[in-house]
Structure formats: structure tokens, C-alpha cells
mmCIF file with all atom_site columns, C-alpha atoms in Angstrom:
data_model
loop_
_atom_site.group_PDB
_atom_site.id
_atom_site.type_symbol
_atom_site.label_atom_id
_atom_site.label_alt_id
_atom_site.label_comp_id
_atom_site.label_asym_id
_atom_site.label_entity_id
_atom_site.label_seq_id
_atom_site.pdbx_PDB_ins_code
_atom_site.Cartn_x
_atom_site.Cartn_y
_atom_site.Cartn_z
_atom_site.occupancy
_atom_site.B_iso_or_equiv
_atom_site.pdbx_formal_charge
_atom_site.auth_seq_id
_atom_site.auth_comp_id
_atom_site.auth_asym_id
_atom_site.auth_atom_id
_atom_site.pdbx_PDB_model_num
ATOM 1   C CA . MET A 1 1   ? 44.266  -115.423 72.074 1.00 54.00 ? 1   MET A CA 1
ATOM 2   C CA . ARG A 1 2   ? 46.895  -113.873 69.884 1.00 63.00 ? 2   ARG A CA 1
ATOM 3   C CA . THR A 1 3   ? 47.093  -110.010 69.794 1.00 69.00 ? 3   THR A CA 1
ATOM 4   C CA . ARG A 1 4   ? 48.156  -108.057 66.754 1.00 71.00 ? 4   ARG A CA 1
ATOM 5   C CA . PRO A 1 5   ? 51.209  -105.803 67.005 1.00 74.00 ? 5   PRO A CA 1
ATOM 6   C CA . VAL A 1 6   ? 50.343  -102.071 67.369 1.00 78.00 ? 6   VAL A CA 1
ATOM 7   C CA . ALA A 1 7   ? 53.739  -100.582 66.463 1.00 84.00 ? 7   ALA A CA 1
ATOM 8   C CA . PRO A 1 8   ? 53.431  -101.002 62.669 1.00 84.00 ? 8   PRO A CA 1
ATOM 9   C CA . GLY A 1 9   ? 50.046  -99.287  62.647 1.00 85.00 ? 9   GLY A CA 1
ATOM 10  C CA . VAL A 1 10  ? 51.227  -96.374  64.747 1.00 88.00 ? 10  VAL A CA 1
ATOM 11  C CA . ALA A 1 11  ? 54.267  -95.969  62.524 1.00 90.00 ? 11  ALA A CA 1
ATOM 12  C CA . LEU A 1 12  ? 52.048  -95.994  59.436 1.00 91.00 ? 12  LEU A CA 1
ATOM 13  C CA . VAL A 1 13  ? 49.753  -93.314  60.888 1.00 91.00 ? 13  VAL A CA 1
ATOM 14  C CA . LEU A 1 14  ? 52.746  -91.127  61.801 1.00 93.00 ? 14  LEU A CA 1
ATOM 15  C CA . LEU A 1 15  ? 54.187  -91.471  58.309 1.00 93.00 ? 15  LEU A CA 1
ATOM 16  C CA . LEU A 1 16  ? 50.817  -90.547  56.798 1.00 93.00 ? 16  LEU A CA 1
ATOM 17  C CA . HIS A 1 17  ? 50.576  -87.407  58.962 1.00 92.00 ? 17  HIS A CA 1
ATOM 18  C CA . LEU A 1 18  ? 54.111  -86.374  58.105 1.00 93.00 ? 18  LEU A CA 1
ATOM 19  C CA . ALA A 1 19  ? 53.359  -86.773  54.402 1.00 91.00 ? 19  ALA A CA 1
ATOM 20  C CA . LEU A 1 20  ? 50.224  -84.621  54.696 1.00 91.00 ? 20  LEU A CA 1
ATOM 21  C CA . LEU A 1 21  ? 52.150  -81.952  56.637 1.00 91.00 ? 21  LEU A CA 1
ATOM 22  C CA . TRP A 1 22  ? 54.876  -81.900  54.006 1.00 90.00 ? 22  TRP A CA 1
ATOM 23  C CA . LEU A 1 23  ? 52.313  -81.458  51.239 1.00 87.00 ? 23  LEU A CA 1
ATOM 24  C CA . ALA A 1 24  ? 50.670  -78.578  53.114 1.00 86.00 ? 24  ALA A CA 1
ATOM 25  C CA . LEU A 1 25  ? 53.922  -76.726  53.747 1.00 86.00 ? 25  LEU A CA 1
ATOM 26  C CA . ARG A 1 26  ? 55.379  -77.212  50.280 1.00 81.00 ? 26  ARG A CA 1
ATOM 27  C CA . PRO A 1 27  ? 55.401  -73.962  48.173 1.00 77.00 ? 27  PRO A CA 1
ATOM 28  C CA . VAL A 1 28  ? 52.969  -73.979  45.281 1.00 68.00 ? 28  VAL A CA 1
ATOM 29  C CA . HIS A 1 29  ? 54.499  -73.182  41.896 1.00 68.00 ? 29  HIS A CA 1
ATOM 30  C CA . GLN A 1 30  ? 52.255  -70.675  40.048 1.00 67.00 ? 30  GLN A CA 1
ATOM 31  C CA . PRO A 1 31  ? 52.449  -70.634  36.275 1.00 66.00 ? 31  PRO A CA 1
ATOM 32  C CA . LEU A 1 32  ? 53.950  -67.519  34.695 1.00 67.00 ? 32  LEU A CA 1
ATOM 33  C CA . VAL A 1 33  ? 51.289  -65.571  32.780 1.00 66.00 ? 33  VAL A CA 1
ATOM 34  C CA . ARG A 1 34  ? 52.266  -62.677  30.483 1.00 68.00 ? 34  ARG A CA 1
ATOM 35  C CA . ASP A 1 35  ? 50.649  -59.383  31.495 1.00 65.00 ? 35  ASP A CA 1
ATOM 36  C CA . ASP A 1 36  ? 50.058  -56.959  28.595 1.00 69.00 ? 36  ASP A CA 1
ATOM 37  C CA . ARG A 1 37  ? 48.863  -54.075  30.803 1.00 72.00 ? 37  ARG A CA 1
ATOM 38  C CA . ILE A 1 38  ? 50.776  -50.767  30.714 1.00 71.00 ? 38  ILE A CA 1
ATOM 39  C CA . TRP A 1 39  ? 51.167  -48.816  33.956 1.00 69.00 ? 39  TRP A CA 1
ATOM 40  C CA . LEU A 1 40  ? 51.332  -45.022  33.785 1.00 68.00 ? 40  LEU A CA 1
ATOM 41  C CA . GLN A 1 41  ? 52.869  -42.877  36.474 1.00 65.00 ? 41  GLN A CA 1
ATOM 42  C CA . LEU A 1 42  ? 51.348  -39.384  36.692 1.00 66.00 ? 42  LEU A CA 1
ATOM 43  C CA . TRP A 1 43  ? 53.817  -37.796  39.049 1.00 66.00 ? 43  TRP A CA 1
ATOM 44  C CA . GLN A 1 44  ? 57.534  -38.136  38.708 1.00 63.00 ? 44  GLN A CA 1
ATOM 45  C CA . PRO A 1 45  ? 59.284  -38.743  41.990 1.00 60.00 ? 45  PRO A CA 1
ATOM 46  C CA . THR A 1 46  ? 61.139  -35.685  43.117 1.00 65.00 ? 46  THR A CA 1
ATOM 47  C CA . VAL A 1 47  ? 64.841  -36.223  43.150 1.00 59.00 ? 47  VAL A CA 1
ATOM 48  C CA . LYS A 1 48  ? 66.802  -33.984  45.457 1.00 62.00 ? 48  LYS A CA 1
ATOM 49  C CA . LEU A 1 49  ? 69.987  -32.887  43.806 1.00 62.00 ? 49  LEU A CA 1
ATOM 50  C CA . THR A 1 50  ? 72.681  -32.066  46.265 1.00 67.00 ? 50  THR A CA 1
ATOM 51  C CA . PRO A 1 51  ? 75.011  -29.408  44.878 1.00 63.00 ? 51  PRO A CA 1
ATOM 52  C CA . SER A 1 52  ? 78.581  -30.453  44.726 1.00 65.00 ? 52  SER A CA 1
ATOM 53  C CA . PRO A 1 53  ? 80.990  -28.351  46.753 1.00 63.00 ? 53  PRO A CA 1
ATOM 54  C CA . PRO A 1 54  ? 82.889  -25.791  44.681 1.00 62.00 ? 54  PRO A CA 1
ATOM 55  C CA . ALA A 1 55  ? 86.400  -26.681  43.823 1.00 60.00 ? 55  ALA A CA 1
ATOM 56  C CA . VAL A 1 56  ? 88.968  -24.779  45.775 1.00 57.00 ? 56  VAL A CA 1
ATOM 57  C CA . VAL A 1 57  ? 91.477  -23.159  43.481 1.00 54.00 ? 57  VAL A CA 1
ATOM 58  C CA . GLN A 1 58  ? 94.736  -22.471  45.137 1.00 58.00 ? 58  GLN A CA 1
ATOM 59  C CA . ALA A 1 59  ? 96.332  -19.246  44.058 1.00 53.00 ? 59  ALA A CA 1
ATOM 60  C CA . ARG A 1 60  ? 99.791  -19.590  42.728 1.00 59.00 ? 60  ARG A CA 1
ATOM 61  C CA . ARG A 1 61  ? 102.311 -17.681  44.713 1.00 62.00 ? 61  ARG A CA 1
ATOM 62  C CA . VAL A 1 62  ? 104.657 -15.485  42.724 1.00 55.00 ? 62  VAL A CA 1
ATOM 63  C CA . PRO A 1 63  ? 107.930 -14.718  44.468 1.00 56.00 ? 63  PRO A CA 1
ATOM 64  C CA . VAL A 1 64  ? 108.458 -10.989  44.975 1.00 56.00 ? 64  VAL A CA 1
ATOM 65  C CA . PRO A 1 65  ? 112.049 -9.765   45.214 1.00 55.00 ? 65  PRO A CA 1
ATOM 66  C CA . ALA A 1 66  ? 112.851 -8.101   48.513 1.00 56.00 ? 66  ALA A CA 1
ATOM 67  C CA . MET A 1 67  ? 113.536 -4.386   48.304 1.00 60.00 ? 67  MET A CA 1
ATOM 68  C CA . ALA A 1 68  ? 115.587 -2.408   50.753 1.00 55.00 ? 68  ALA A CA 1
ATOM 69  C CA . PRO A 1 69  ? 113.622 0.297    52.630 1.00 57.00 ? 69  PRO A CA 1
ATOM 70  C CA . PRO A 1 70  ? 114.544 3.896    51.628 1.00 56.00 ? 70  PRO A CA 1
ATOM 71  C CA . PRO A 1 71  ? 116.586 5.909    54.131 1.00 55.00 ? 71  PRO A CA 1
ATOM 72  C CA . ARG A 1 72  ? 114.544 8.011    56.504 1.00 61.00 ? 72  ARG A CA 1
ATOM 73  C CA . THR A 1 73  ? 115.070 11.757   56.146 1.00 55.00 ? 73  THR A CA 1
ATOM 74  C CA . ARG A 1 74  ? 114.018 14.088   58.912 1.00 58.00 ? 74  ARG A CA 1
ATOM 75  C CA . ALA A 1 75  ? 111.848 16.932   57.597 1.00 54.00 ? 75  ALA A CA 1
ATOM 76  C CA . ALA A 1 76  ? 112.967 20.374   58.724 1.00 53.00 ? 76  ALA A CA 1
ATOM 77  C CA . PRO A 1 77  ? 110.287 22.731   60.035 1.00 53.00 ? 77  PRO A CA 1
ATOM 78  C CA . PRO A 1 78  ? 109.327 25.537   57.627 1.00 52.00 ? 78  PRO A CA 1
ATOM 79  C CA . PRO A 1 79  ? 111.020 28.815   58.406 1.00 48.00 ? 79  PRO A CA 1
ATOM 80  C CA . ASP A 1 80  ? 107.841 30.940   58.310 1.00 51.00 ? 80  ASP A CA 1
ATOM 81  C CA . ALA A 1 81  ? 105.663 28.628   60.438 1.00 46.00 ? 81  ALA A CA 1
ATOM 82  C CA . ALA A 1 82  ? 103.407 30.800   62.557 1.00 47.00 ? 82  ALA A CA 1
ATOM 83  C CA . ALA A 1 83  ? 103.187 30.246   66.266 1.00 50.00 ? 83  ALA A CA 1
ATOM 84  C CA . PRO A 1 84  ? 99.814  29.022   67.566 1.00 52.00 ? 84  PRO A CA 1
ATOM 85  C CA . ALA A 1 85  ? 97.523  31.852   68.624 1.00 54.00 ? 85  ALA A CA 1
ATOM 86  C CA . PRO A 1 86  ? 96.846  31.991   72.335 1.00 53.00 ? 86  PRO A CA 1
ATOM 87  C CA . THR A 1 87  ? 93.386  30.805   73.320 1.00 57.00 ? 87  THR A CA 1
ATOM 88  C CA . VAL A 1 88  ? 91.172  33.364   75.024 1.00 53.00 ? 88  VAL A CA 1
ATOM 89  C CA . PRO A 1 89  ? 88.938  31.832   77.706 1.00 53.00 ? 89  PRO A CA 1
ATOM 90  C CA . VAL A 1 90  ? 85.232  32.543   77.189 1.00 50.00 ? 90  VAL A CA 1
ATOM 91  C CA . PRO A 1 91  ? 83.413  33.289   80.423 1.00 52.00 ? 91  PRO A CA 1
ATOM 92  C CA . ALA A 1 92  ? 80.641  30.803   81.085 1.00 53.00 ? 92  ALA A CA 1
ATOM 93  C CA . ALA A 1 93  ? 77.139  32.055   81.712 1.00 51.00 ? 93  ALA A CA 1
ATOM 94  C CA . SER A 1 94  ? 76.684  32.502   85.378 1.00 54.00 ? 94  SER A CA 1
ATOM 95  C CA . ALA A 1 95  ? 73.615  31.100   87.051 1.00 52.00 ? 95  ALA A CA 1
ATOM 96  C CA . ASP A 1 96  ? 73.274  34.279   89.082 1.00 63.00 ? 96  ASP A CA 1
ATOM 97  C CA . THR A 1 97  ? 72.245  36.487   86.149 1.00 75.00 ? 97  THR A CA 1
ATOM 98  C CA . PRO A 1 98  ? 68.682  37.867   86.214 1.00 73.00 ? 98  PRO A CA 1
ATOM 99  C CA . GLU A 1 99  ? 67.783  36.180   82.903 1.00 73.00 ? 99  GLU A CA 1
ATOM 100 C CA . VAL A 1 100 ? 68.762  32.730   84.142 1.00 70.00 ? 100 VAL A CA 1
ATOM 101 C CA . GLN A 1 101 ? 66.995  33.249   87.444 1.00 74.00 ? 101 GLN A CA 1
ATOM 102 C CA . ALA A 1 102 ? 63.842  34.341   85.602 1.00 71.00 ? 102 ALA A CA 1
ATOM 103 C CA . LEU A 1 103 ? 63.899  31.172   83.494 1.00 72.00 ? 103 LEU A CA 1
ATOM 104 C CA . LEU A 1 104 ? 64.566  28.859   86.421 1.00 72.00 ? 104 LEU A CA 1
ATOM 105 C CA . ALA A 1 105 ? 62.033  30.461   88.710 1.00 71.00 ? 105 ALA A CA 1
ATOM 106 C CA . GLU A 1 106 ? 58.656  28.687   89.092 1.00 67.00 ? 106 GLU A CA 1
ATOM 107 C CA . PRO A 1 107 ? 55.622  30.511   87.691 1.00 67.00 ? 107 PRO A CA 1
ATOM 108 C CA . ALA A 1 108 ? 53.702  32.438   90.255 1.00 65.00 ? 108 ALA A CA 1
ATOM 109 C CA . PRO A 1 109 ? 50.249  31.056   91.109 1.00 64.00 ? 109 PRO A CA 1
ATOM 110 C CA . ALA A 1 110 ? 47.299  32.851   89.554 1.00 66.00 ? 110 ALA A CA 1
ATOM 111 C CA . LYS A 1 111 ? 45.635  35.307   91.821 1.00 71.00 ? 111 LYS A CA 1
ATOM 112 C CA . SER A 1 112 ? 42.153  34.201   92.810 1.00 76.00 ? 112 SER A CA 1
ATOM 113 C CA . LEU A 1 113 ? 39.322  36.709   92.718 1.00 78.00 ? 113 LEU A CA 1
ATOM 114 C CA . PRO A 1 114 ? 37.632  37.721   95.939 1.00 85.00 ? 114 PRO A CA 1
ATOM 115 C CA . PRO A 1 115 ? 34.554  35.642   96.829 1.00 85.00 ? 115 PRO A CA 1
ATOM 116 C CA . ASP A 1 116 ? 32.296  38.699   96.895 1.00 89.00 ? 116 ASP A CA 1
ATOM 117 C CA . LEU A 1 117 ? 33.264  39.613   93.344 1.00 88.00 ? 117 LEU A CA 1
ATOM 118 C CA . VAL A 1 118 ? 32.609  36.056   92.108 1.00 87.00 ? 118 VAL A CA 1
ATOM 119 C CA . ARG A 1 119 ? 29.140  35.972   93.713 1.00 89.00 ? 119 ARG A CA 1
ATOM 120 C CA . GLN A 1 120 ? 28.251  39.340   92.210 1.00 90.00 ? 120 GLN A CA 1
ATOM 121 C CA . ALA A 1 121 ? 29.320  38.155   88.732 1.00 90.00 ? 121 ALA A CA 1
ATOM 122 C CA . LEU A 1 122 ? 27.151  35.035   89.042 1.00 90.00 ? 122 LEU A CA 1
ATOM 123 C CA . LYS A 1 123 ? 24.166  37.141   90.086 1.00 91.00 ? 123 LYS A CA 1
ATOM 124 C CA . ASP A 1 124 ? 24.621  39.430   87.078 1.00 92.00 ? 124 ASP A CA 1
ATOM 125 C CA . VAL A 1 125 ? 24.789  36.455   84.701 1.00 92.00 ? 125 VAL A CA 1
ATOM 126 C CA . ALA A 1 126 ? 21.611  34.961   86.214 1.00 92.00 ? 126 ALA A CA 1
ATOM 127 C CA . ALA A 1 127 ? 19.786  38.283   85.848 1.00 91.00 ? 127 ALA A CA 1
ATOM 128 C CA . ILE A 1 128 ? 20.797  38.560   82.180 1.00 92.00 ? 128 ILE A CA 1
ATOM 129 C CA . ASP A 1 129 ? 19.635  34.972   81.560 1.00 89.00 ? 129 ASP A CA 1
ATOM 130 C CA . ARG A 1 130 ? 16.218  35.634   83.127 1.00 89.00 ? 130 ARG A CA 1
ATOM 131 C CA . GLN A 1 131 ? 15.814  38.802   81.066 1.00 90.00 ? 131 GLN A CA 1
ATOM 132 C CA . LEU A 1 132 ? 16.629  36.994   77.812 1.00 88.00 ? 132 LEU A CA 1
ATOM 133 C CA . ARG A 1 133 ? 14.226  34.160   78.631 1.00 85.00 ? 133 ARG A CA 1
ATOM 134 C CA . ALA A 1 134 ? 11.455  36.661   79.339 1.00 86.00 ? 134 ALA A CA 1
ATOM 135 C CA . GLU A 1 135 ? 12.027  38.536   76.070 1.00 86.00 ? 135 GLU A CA 1
ATOM 136 C CA . HIS A 1 136 ? 12.324  35.391   73.929 1.00 81.00 ? 136 HIS A CA 1
ATOM 137 C CA . PRO A 1 137 ? 10.103  32.686   75.426 1.00 78.00 ? 137 PRO A CA 1
ATOM 138 C CA . GLN A 1 138 ? 10.573  29.227   73.937 1.00 74.00 ? 138 GLN A CA 1
ATOM 139 C CA . ALA A 1 139 ? 7.860   26.663   74.417 1.00 70.00 ? 139 ALA A CA 1
ATOM 140 C CA . LEU A 1 140 ? 8.936   23.139   75.165 1.00 70.00 ? 140 LEU A CA 1
ATOM 141 C CA . THR A 1 141 ? 8.047   21.085   72.092 1.00 76.00 ? 141 THR A CA 1
ATOM 142 C CA . PRO A 1 142 ? 7.973   17.314   72.529 1.00 73.00 ? 142 PRO A CA 1
ATOM 143 C CA . PRO A 1 143 ? 9.737   15.056   69.996 1.00 81.00 ? 143 PRO A CA 1
ATOM 144 C CA . PRO A 1 144 ? 7.675   14.102   66.898 1.00 81.00 ? 144 PRO A CA 1
ATOM 145 C CA . GLY A 1 145 ? 7.408   10.456   67.907 1.00 83.00 ? 145 GLY A CA 1
ATOM 146 C CA . SER A 1 146 ? 6.535   11.034   71.557 1.00 86.00 ? 146 SER A CA 1
ATOM 147 C CA . PRO A 1 147 ? 3.041   10.238   72.931 1.00 87.00 ? 147 PRO A CA 1
ATOM 148 C CA . ASN A 1 148 ? 2.360   13.920   73.635 1.00 86.00 ? 148 ASN A CA 1
ATOM 149 C CA . ALA A 1 149 ? 3.117   14.881   70.021 1.00 87.00 ? 149 ALA A CA 1
ATOM 150 C CA . ARG A 1 150 ? 0.873   12.112   68.670 1.00 90.00 ? 150 ARG A CA 1
ATOM 151 C CA . LEU A 1 151 ? -1.909  13.181   71.019 1.00 91.00 ? 151 LEU A CA 1
ATOM 152 C CA . ALA A 1 152 ? -1.599  16.809   69.905 1.00 88.00 ? 152 ALA A CA 1
ATOM 153 C CA . ARG A 1 153 ? -1.745  15.795   66.237 1.00 89.00 ? 153 ARG A CA 1
ATOM 154 C CA . GLY A 1 154 ? -4.790  13.634   66.876 1.00 91.00 ? 154 GLY A CA 1
ATOM 155 C CA . ILE A 1 155 ? -6.618  16.465   68.656 1.00 91.00 ? 155 ILE A CA 1
ATOM 156 C CA . ALA A 1 156 ? -5.761  18.890   65.840 1.00 87.00 ? 156 ALA A CA 1
ATOM 157 C CA . ALA A 1 157 ? -6.986  16.425   63.184 1.00 87.00 ? 157 ALA A CA 1
ATOM 158 C CA . ALA A 1 158 ? -10.214 15.834   65.089 1.00 89.00 ? 158 ALA A CA 1
ATOM 159 C CA . GLY A 1 159 ? -10.783 19.583   65.418 1.00 84.00 ? 159 GLY A CA 1
ATOM 160 C CA . ALA A 1 160 ? -10.160 20.102   61.700 1.00 82.00 ? 160 ALA A CA 1
ATOM 161 C CA . ALA A 1 161 ? -12.660 17.375   60.793 1.00 83.00 ? 161 ALA A CA 1
ATOM 162 C CA . VAL A 1 162 ? -15.471 19.132   62.671 1.00 87.00 ? 162 VAL A CA 1
ATOM 163 C CA . LYS A 1 163 ? -17.022 22.158   60.955 1.00 87.00 ? 163 LYS A CA 1
ATOM 164 C CA . PRO A 1 164 ? -17.126 25.422   62.909 1.00 89.00 ? 164 PRO A CA 1
ATOM 165 C CA . LYS A 1 165 ? -20.333 26.452   64.648 1.00 89.00 ? 165 LYS A CA 1
ATOM 166 C CA . TRP A 1 166 ? -22.617 29.203   63.371 1.00 90.00 ? 166 TRP A CA 1
ATOM 167 C CA . PHE A 1 167 ? -21.206 31.627   65.887 1.00 91.00 ? 167 PHE A CA 1
ATOM 168 C CA . GLU A 1 168 ? -17.561 30.787   65.052 1.00 90.00 ? 168 GLU A CA 1
ATOM 169 C CA . GLN A 1 169 ? -15.542 32.354   62.268 1.00 91.00 ? 169 GLN A CA 1
ATOM 170 C CA . ALA A 1 170 ? -14.760 30.518   59.041 1.00 91.00 ? 170 ALA A CA 1
ATOM 171 C CA . ARG A 1 171 ? -11.595 28.450   58.865 1.00 90.00 ? 171 ARG A CA 1
ATOM 172 C CA . ILE A 1 172 ? -9.270  29.061   55.889 1.00 91.00 ? 172 ILE A CA 1
ATOM 173 C CA . GLU A 1 173 ? -6.505  26.624   54.934 1.00 91.00 ? 173 GLU A CA 1
ATOM 174 C CA . LEU A 1 174 ? -4.191  26.134   51.962 1.00 91.00 ? 174 LEU A CA 1
ATOM 175 C CA . PHE A 1 175 ? -5.586  23.422   49.715 1.00 91.00 ? 175 PHE A CA 1
ATOM 176 C CA . SER A 1 176 ? -2.975  23.396   46.919 1.00 90.00 ? 176 SER A CA 1
ATOM 177 C CA . ALA A 1 177 ? 0.668   22.396   47.116 1.00 87.00 ? 177 ALA A CA 1
ATOM 178 C CA . PRO A 1 178 ? 2.953   24.902   48.865 1.00 85.00 ? 178 PRO A CA 1
ATOM 179 C CA . ASN A 1 179 ? 5.136   25.377   45.760 1.00 87.00 ? 179 ASN A CA 1
ATOM 180 C CA . ASP A 1 180 ? 2.231   25.685   43.294 1.00 86.00 ? 180 ASP A CA 1
ATOM 181 C CA . PRO A 1 181 ? 2.030   29.221   41.812 1.00 85.00 ? 181 PRO A CA 1
ATOM 182 C CA . LYS A 1 182 ? -1.742  28.811   41.398 1.00 87.00 ? 182 LYS A CA 1
ATOM 183 C CA . ARG A 1 183 ? -2.895  28.974   44.991 1.00 89.00 ? 183 ARG A CA 1
ATOM 184 C CA . ILE A 1 184 ? -6.119  27.308   46.111 1.00 92.00 ? 184 ILE A CA 1
ATOM 185 C CA . TYR A 1 185 ? -7.562  28.145   49.532 1.00 93.00 ? 185 TYR A CA 1
ATOM 186 C CA . ARG A 1 186 ? -10.389 26.177   51.118 1.00 92.00 ? 186 ARG A CA 1
ATOM 187 C CA . VAL A 1 187 ? -12.909 28.102   53.216 1.00 93.00 ? 187 VAL A CA 1
ATOM 188 C CA . ILE A 1 188 ? -14.830 26.017   55.768 1.00 91.00 ? 188 ILE A CA 1
ATOM 189 C CA . THR A 1 189 ? -17.973 27.544   57.283 1.00 92.00 ? 189 THR A CA 1
ATOM 190 C CA . ALA A 1 190 ? -20.888 26.259   59.346 1.00 90.00 ? 190 ALA A CA 1
ATOM 191 C CA . THR A 1 191 ? -23.077 25.867   56.236 1.00 91.00 ? 191 THR A CA 1
ATOM 192 C CA . GLY A 1 192 ? -20.488 24.257   53.953 1.00 90.00 ? 192 GLY A CA 1
ATOM 193 C CA . GLU A 1 193 ? -17.150 24.727   52.273 1.00 91.00 ? 193 GLU A CA 1
ATOM 194 C CA . TYR A 1 194 ? -15.844 26.193   49.009 1.00 93.00 ? 194 TYR A CA 1
ATOM 195 C CA . CYS A 1 195 ? -12.494 27.021   47.416 1.00 94.00 ? 195 CYS A CA 1
ATOM 196 C CA . LEU A 1 196 ? -10.908 30.220   46.151 1.00 92.00 ? 196 LEU A CA 1
ATOM 197 C CA . PHE A 1 197 ? -8.712  29.836   43.054 1.00 91.00 ? 197 PHE A CA 1
ATOM 198 C CA . TYR A 1 198 ? -6.003  32.487   42.686 1.00 88.00 ? 198 TYR A CA 1
ATOM 199 C CA . PRO A 1 199 ? -4.342  32.755   39.239 1.00 83.00 ? 199 PRO A CA 1
ATOM 200 C CA . ASP A 1 200 ? -0.620  32.784   38.619 1.00 80.00 ? 200 ASP A CA 1
ATOM 201 C CA . THR A 1 201 ? 0.142   36.467   38.156 1.00 75.00 ? 201 THR A CA 1
ATOM 202 C CA . GLY A 1 202 ? 3.619   35.735   36.826 1.00 72.00 ? 202 GLY A CA 1
ATOM 203 C CA . SER A 1 203 ? 2.550   33.553   33.898 1.00 74.00 ? 203 SER A CA 1
ATOM 204 C CA . ILE A 1 204 ? 2.529   34.710   30.270 1.00 73.00 ? 204 ILE A CA 1
ATOM 205 C CA . ALA A 1 205 ? -1.113  33.674   29.786 1.00 69.00 ? 205 ALA A CA 1
ATOM 206 C CA . PHE A 1 206 ? -2.244  35.888   32.657 1.00 67.00 ? 206 PHE A CA 1
ATOM 207 C CA . ASN A 1 207 ? -0.267  38.921   31.515 1.00 67.00 ? 207 ASN A CA 1
ATOM 208 C CA . SER A 1 208 ? -1.414  38.587   27.880 1.00 69.00 ? 208 SER A CA 1
ATOM 209 C CA . ALA A 1 209 ? -5.125  38.359   28.758 1.00 64.00 ? 209 ALA A CA 1
ATOM 210 C CA . PRO A 1 210 ? -7.375  41.421   28.051 1.00 65.00 ? 210 PRO A CA 1
ATOM 211 C CA . LYS A 1 211 ? -8.218  41.884   31.731 1.00 61.00 ? 211 LYS A CA 1
ATOM 212 C CA . SER A 1 212 ? -4.643  41.582   32.911 1.00 52.00 ? 212 SER A CA 1
ATOM 213 C CA . GLY A 1 213 ? -2.790  44.240   34.802 1.00 52.00 ? 213 GLY A CA 1
ATOM 214 C CA . TRP A 1 214 ? -3.463  45.867   38.130 1.00 50.00 ? 214 TRP A CA 1
ATOM 215 C CA . ALA A 1 215 ? -7.263  45.742   37.769 1.00 49.00 ? 215 ALA A CA 1
ATOM 216 C CA . GLY A 1 216 ? -7.394  42.039   37.009 1.00 58.00 ? 216 GLY A CA 1
ATOM 217 C CA . SER A 1 217 ? -4.689  40.779   39.352 1.00 61.00 ? 217 SER A CA 1
ATOM 218 C CA . GLY A 1 218 ? -5.551  39.234   42.688 1.00 63.00 ? 218 GLY A CA 1
ATOM 219 C CA . GLN A 1 219 ? -9.168  38.463   41.894 1.00 78.00 ? 219 GLN A CA 1
ATOM 220 C CA . PRO A 1 220 ? -9.888  34.831   42.881 1.00 84.00 ? 220 PRO A CA 1
ATOM 221 C CA . THR A 1 221 ? -12.479 32.547   41.381 1.00 87.00 ? 221 THR A CA 1
ATOM 222 C CA . LEU A 1 222 ? -14.987 30.866   43.695 1.00 89.00 ? 222 LEU A CA 1
ATOM 223 C CA . SER A 1 223 ? -15.885 27.237   42.992 1.00 90.00 ? 223 SER A CA 1
ATOM 224 C CA . ASP A 1 224 ? -16.182 23.810   44.545 1.00 92.00 ? 224 ASP A CA 1
ATOM 225 C CA . CYS A 1 225 ? -13.001 22.249   45.906 1.00 90.00 ? 225 CYS A CA 1
ATOM 226 C CA . PRO A 1 226 ? -11.339 19.728   43.575 1.00 89.00 ? 226 PRO A CA 1
ATOM 227 C CA . THR A 1 227 ? -10.679 16.143   44.522 1.00 85.00 ? 227 THR A CA 1
ATOM 228 C CA . ARG A 1 228 ? -7.177  15.487   45.767 1.00 78.00 ? 228 ARG A CA 1
ATOM 229 C CA . PHE A 1 229 ? -5.179  12.708   44.200 1.00 66.00 ? 229 PHE A CA 1
#
């Protein structure tokens, strides 16, 4: 049996692969297309300008003619030059003087009082304090927001809400505002309550009334208590 030769086929396959590889690696030529777009640049690139070094100007030298130095003349001393006055030594302050010793000396320690005198002074001060406290007693008042102060206000309000008994005296309290010239006083008794209206004695209407004057002043009017706002 006759076999076909393999070499031509292998050579053909190799040539085909080389042709495909050459086609794949060959650069592709792109057609040139005109672009009508306009590109705008918002920021100009900063260009650093380096200053050029200043030019050095060489000064032109002008020749100066040499001059001979003038002859030296020795100045004669003036005839009426006064001789220097002799210096008089000033005596330095000696450290042994009483003034210097008084300044340099340490201050003497304060003399302490005798213990008996100190105790007697404290006793006298305590006696004066007790006497002043006895003459001017000051009750200890609790702060307004303390529990004791709130309890005292509650007890006082409860006592004011209860009318006095038949054997107790009437209770009088200011019903009007403190700065109102027309004073109103409320009188609370065991049988009921009423108000006393005092007129304003300094007003023009009161002084121009027929019953004004000393006879009409200070006479209150009795009526029911008004309603508070």
C-alpha cells in the first residue's frame, strides 16, 4: 500500500498559520475624518517667568593725579593755657556710720502680748457679743424655697382660710394694692366678713366735696368686699 507524503501538508499548514499571524499583527490603517469640533481651554497654564540677572555695569576708572602731601607743622602750645586743676579726693561713705548701720540692720521682731492680756481681751469681746445678741435678737429665717418655709406658708394660708371663732377677735387685712391711695381693708369675723373703703384724702375730688376737710376725712364706707381680678 502506497502512503501519501506528509511534508507538503505540514508545510502548507505552517504557511497558512504564518499568513494568519501576519494579518493579525499588521497595523490597521484608519481613514482620516475631519473633526469640526472646537476645544476651549478655561484656564491658561501658568508660565513661570524667571527674571533675568541684572547687567553688571563696570564703573569707568578715572585716573587721579597724585598730589604731594603737605608738610607737617608742629603746633605750638598756647601761651595762656591753664594748668589742670588738682583733683580733690571725695571721702567715700563709711559703713560704720549710724545711718548705714540703721539701714543694714534687720528689723526687730514684734513684741508679743502677754498671754493673760490676750485671754482677757477675748473674754471682753465675747461679753460684748453676748450683750449685743441679747439686745437685738435675730430669729433664724429659713430660705424661701426650703421645706420649712413652704410648711410655714401653708400653715399660715390654712389659718387665714378658717374664720375666727366667736370668742376670738376679728382679723383685719389689707385688701387693696399696697400702692393704691384708696385703701380697702377686709374685716373677717365669726359671723361673716365686710370691707372698709377709705377715700383718697389727697385727691382733688375729695377736697372739693361739700363734706371735705377735717370733719369728713378718715371716715370709711362699709360695704361688701369686691371681687379681685
